[in-house]
Amino acid sequence: MSFLHNLTCRRCFSRALAATLVAAPLTAIAGRKAGAADKKLAPVPGGPTSLRSTVLDTAADTLQAKKPIDAMSAYLNGFHFYADDLGRQVEANHYCTHLGEGFHQCVIYEANQKNARLIGVEYIVSETIFKTLPEEEKKLWHSHHYEVKSGMLVAPGVPDMGEHAFMADLVTTYGKTWHTWQIDRDHDLPLGIPQLMMGFTRDGQVSQSSLDDRDRRFDISTLGEKKNRADIPTPQIVPGANAWQSGTTPQLQLVEMPVKNLTL
């Protein structure tokens, strides 16, 4: 199990932090906030949750085991854009499970809040795994080098030393992201079909106002994060990733298909 996984694991965090305190001065690891100021989120249709529903939800939460949820060990905040439209940009809060040394799976919410909408999923693989993918498959994936090196991708609440180690691992990885809720267009319901998303690759692409708003809410500095990661080497990007940079990109469309095995 990696240092990153130990450090961000909810159940292991106190033990890992204590070990870090022994190895480094307090000033080197303190000072980061785990939470963020809440965003104003639009209500979903149907009205507020009733008392009956709240009681039932509380009982279920107490009685039921939710092992896949408990296994989520890392929280990342960053930004995605629709693969076919760089102008449509969405803040993405990732909650990730480390399934293997070279593989993470993440669920994505619009905010780090109880009432946040689930808007997508992302799979993250190592460079070694990405290189084995078919060429057509690689077009669906994006690199994380710029998100890490620019300071755009952050791990809220993780001390600087731990986050640096986290980002040093992520800088060479690749992600495949689908958003199932086009939250920038439809706040009420998840209308339409899933959309392929991509990650930014250079300065000037992400909305500065969105970045500034995120930094204000989390009380962090993207520029400060960038300086802290200056010593992380920038990897050579494997050909095939970031296909949108060629001017064309895969994207889903809804088509009618004949239904098979109707007699079963």
XYZ file of C-alpha atoms in Angstrom:
264
model
C 0.000 0.000 0.000
C 1.467 3.344 -1.043
C 2.302 6.327 1.164
C -0.412 8.250 -0.696
C -3.077 5.689 0.121
C -2.046 5.541 3.784
C -2.006 9.294 4.092
C -5.429 9.904 2.593
C -7.235 6.870 4.019
C -9.823 8.084 6.534
C -9.110 5.269 8.943
C -5.333 5.532 8.579
C -5.026 9.313 8.488
C -4.303 9.937 12.173
C -1.629 7.235 12.268
C 0.047 8.489 9.088
C -0.091 12.084 10.256
C 1.445 11.137 13.588
C 4.312 9.427 11.798
C 4.805 12.516 9.658
C 4.894 14.718 12.756
C 7.781 12.663 14.105
C 9.710 12.961 10.833
C 9.174 16.651 10.047
C 8.648 20.016 11.752
C 5.039 20.934 12.446
C 5.313 24.032 10.264
C 6.105 21.836 7.251
C 2.808 19.972 7.361
C 0.268 22.223 9.073
C -2.036 24.873 7.754
C -4.276 23.246 5.128
C -8.049 23.180 5.442
C -10.004 20.019 4.694
C -13.281 21.718 3.828
C -14.445 24.629 1.738
C -17.024 27.350 1.914
C -20.284 25.974 0.565
C -21.426 26.870 -2.941
C -24.993 27.955 -3.496
C -26.522 24.905 -5.182
C -29.868 24.885 -6.957
C -32.490 22.601 -5.349
C -33.498 19.418 -7.137
C -37.157 18.841 -8.129
C -39.511 17.268 -5.612
C -39.050 19.608 -2.681
C -37.078 19.206 0.569
C -36.625 15.755 2.084
C -39.513 14.881 4.418
C -39.068 13.900 8.065
C -40.138 10.342 7.212
C -37.522 10.075 4.464
C -34.870 11.541 6.763
C -35.645 8.953 9.460
C -35.535 6.101 6.943
C -32.264 7.392 5.441
C -30.696 7.699 8.899
C -31.757 4.180 9.829
C -30.370 2.770 6.585
C -27.103 4.637 7.079
C -26.768 3.165 10.562
C -27.731 -0.408 9.695
C -26.264 -1.033 6.255
C -22.661 -1.705 5.277
C -21.436 0.356 2.327
C -18.051 -1.150 1.643
C -17.382 0.503 -1.765
C -18.087 3.909 -0.186
C -15.897 3.179 2.840
C -13.049 2.233 0.497
C -12.885 5.731 -0.983
C -9.661 7.171 0.330
C -8.826 10.335 -1.618
C -10.627 13.584 -2.371
C -9.460 15.701 -5.314
C -10.788 19.008 -6.617
C -10.148 20.107 -10.189
C -11.802 21.078 -13.461
C -12.968 19.274 -16.607
C -14.209 20.470 -19.971
C -16.441 18.750 -22.517
C -14.198 16.985 -25.029
C -15.820 18.770 -27.967
C -16.175 22.223 -26.361
C -13.339 23.852 -24.419
C -15.712 26.656 -23.461
C -17.906 24.361 -21.341
C -15.957 23.930 -18.118
C -17.097 22.251 -14.903
C -15.630 22.076 -11.406
C -15.211 18.430 -10.416
C -14.923 16.998 -6.915
C -13.501 13.477 -7.103
C -13.832 10.787 -4.415
C -11.493 7.962 -5.335
C -10.814 4.345 -4.438
C -7.296 2.965 -4.928
C -8.087 -0.467 -6.364
C -4.530 -1.289 -7.398
C -1.121 0.358 -7.571
C -1.834 1.553 -11.100
C -5.600 2.033 -10.952
C -8.039 4.408 -9.219
C -11.783 4.763 -9.733
C -13.563 7.980 -8.781
C -17.094 9.307 -8.467
C -17.507 13.007 -9.232
C -19.792 15.542 -7.543
C -20.467 19.187 -8.345
C -19.334 20.231 -4.850
C -18.055 18.843 -1.567
C -21.449 19.235 0.089
C -24.158 16.935 1.415
C -26.672 18.124 -1.187
C -24.257 18.006 -4.146
C -25.285 16.278 -7.350
C -23.433 13.213 -8.617
C -22.266 14.302 -12.073
C -19.833 11.684 -13.350
C -17.088 9.098 -12.988
C -13.377 8.952 -13.771
C -10.976 6.034 -14.121
C -7.287 6.771 -13.555
C -4.492 4.490 -14.757
C -0.721 4.550 -14.623
C 1.405 5.387 -17.642
C 2.399 1.722 -17.858
C -1.226 0.629 -18.199
C -2.110 3.482 -20.571
C 0.619 2.422 -22.982
C -1.042 -0.992 -23.363
C -4.378 0.451 -24.541
C -5.479 0.209 -28.198
C -4.960 3.402 -30.188
C -8.699 4.022 -30.546
C -9.144 3.647 -26.796
C -6.368 6.132 -26.013
C -8.426 8.875 -27.694
C -10.846 8.720 -24.776
C -8.178 9.502 -22.188
C -6.437 12.678 -21.017
C -3.127 13.272 -19.259
C -2.826 14.779 -15.780
C 0.579 16.422 -16.195
C -0.681 19.996 -16.528
C -3.387 19.660 -13.877
C -0.693 18.638 -11.396
C 2.114 20.974 -12.442
C -0.140 24.054 -12.702
C -1.563 23.598 -9.197
C -5.070 23.277 -10.642
C -5.627 19.824 -9.160
C -5.655 19.848 -5.348
C -6.226 17.403 -2.484
C -8.048 19.538 0.096
C -7.062 18.892 3.690
C -3.939 16.871 2.948
C -0.805 18.509 4.411
C 1.637 20.002 1.906
C 4.158 17.181 2.303
C 1.543 14.499 1.707
C -0.121 16.336 -1.166
C 3.248 16.753 -2.877
C 3.788 12.980 -2.700
C 0.246 12.428 -3.963
C 0.765 14.737 -6.952
C 4.154 13.225 -7.782
C 2.299 9.924 -8.250
C -0.565 11.464 -10.262
C 1.514 13.547 -12.683
C 2.241 10.540 -14.926
C -1.291 9.110 -14.861
C -4.120 9.254 -17.409
C -7.851 9.650 -16.863
C -10.999 8.589 -18.689
C -13.920 10.750 -17.585
C -17.627 10.623 -18.342
C -20.073 13.176 -16.966
C -23.595 11.808 -16.670
C -25.179 15.112 -15.608
C -24.580 18.205 -17.765
C -24.773 20.411 -14.708
C -23.738 23.535 -16.603
C -26.938 23.358 -18.680
C -29.502 21.399 -16.667
C -29.580 21.918 -12.896
C -32.897 20.172 -12.315
C -32.334 16.723 -13.798
C -29.567 14.645 -15.465
C -30.909 15.073 -18.984
C -29.376 13.633 -22.140
C -26.583 11.115 -22.487
C -23.137 10.872 -20.837
C -20.462 13.157 -22.244
C -16.736 12.552 -22.612
C -14.673 15.061 -20.644
C -11.035 16.125 -20.914
C -8.351 17.863 -18.829
C -6.492 21.100 -19.485
C -2.983 21.005 -20.937
C -1.638 24.584 -20.824
C -2.048 28.035 -19.301
C -4.939 30.211 -20.432
C -7.413 27.381 -21.058
C -9.270 27.238 -17.745
C -11.593 30.084 -16.739
C -9.610 32.308 -14.373
C -12.773 33.403 -12.568
C -13.686 29.764 -11.858
C -10.177 29.095 -10.584
C -10.232 32.215 -8.385
C -13.646 31.254 -6.971
C -12.392 27.761 -6.129
C -9.287 29.155 -4.434
C -11.377 31.582 -2.382
C -13.759 28.884 -1.189
C -10.978 26.467 -0.254
C -8.667 29.190 1.059
C -5.813 27.972 -1.142
C -3.592 29.427 -3.859
C -3.246 27.699 -7.218
C -0.043 29.685 -7.784
C 1.268 28.523 -4.408
C 0.449 24.922 -5.309
C 2.311 25.360 -8.595
C 5.432 26.627 -6.825
C 5.277 23.758 -4.324
C 5.313 21.249 -7.203
C 8.023 22.885 -9.291
C 10.429 20.045 -8.485
C 8.050 17.355 -9.803
C 9.362 16.325 -13.245
C 7.038 16.916 -16.198
C 6.533 13.577 -17.960
C 6.705 12.949 -21.701
C 3.086 12.522 -22.778
C 2.306 9.173 -24.396
C 1.025 9.671 -27.982
C -2.718 9.147 -28.307
C -3.831 10.997 -25.182
C -5.528 14.414 -25.301
C -6.991 13.667 -28.744
C -9.018 16.894 -28.675
C -5.812 18.856 -29.326
C -5.868 17.620 -32.941
C -9.096 19.535 -33.558
C -11.391 16.488 -33.529
C -12.437 14.279 -30.653
C -14.738 11.347 -29.823
C -18.088 12.224 -28.257
C -21.282 10.256 -27.668
C -24.433 10.708 -29.717
C -27.868 9.158 -29.175
C -28.913 6.765 -31.949
C -31.789 4.296 -32.297
C -30.726 0.641 -32.232
C -32.662 -2.582 -32.866
C -33.388 -4.566 -29.724
C -31.807 -8.035 -29.687
C -33.042 -11.203 -27.956
C -36.589 -9.931 -27.441
C -37.829 -13.496 -26.989
C -35.687 -14.141 -23.905
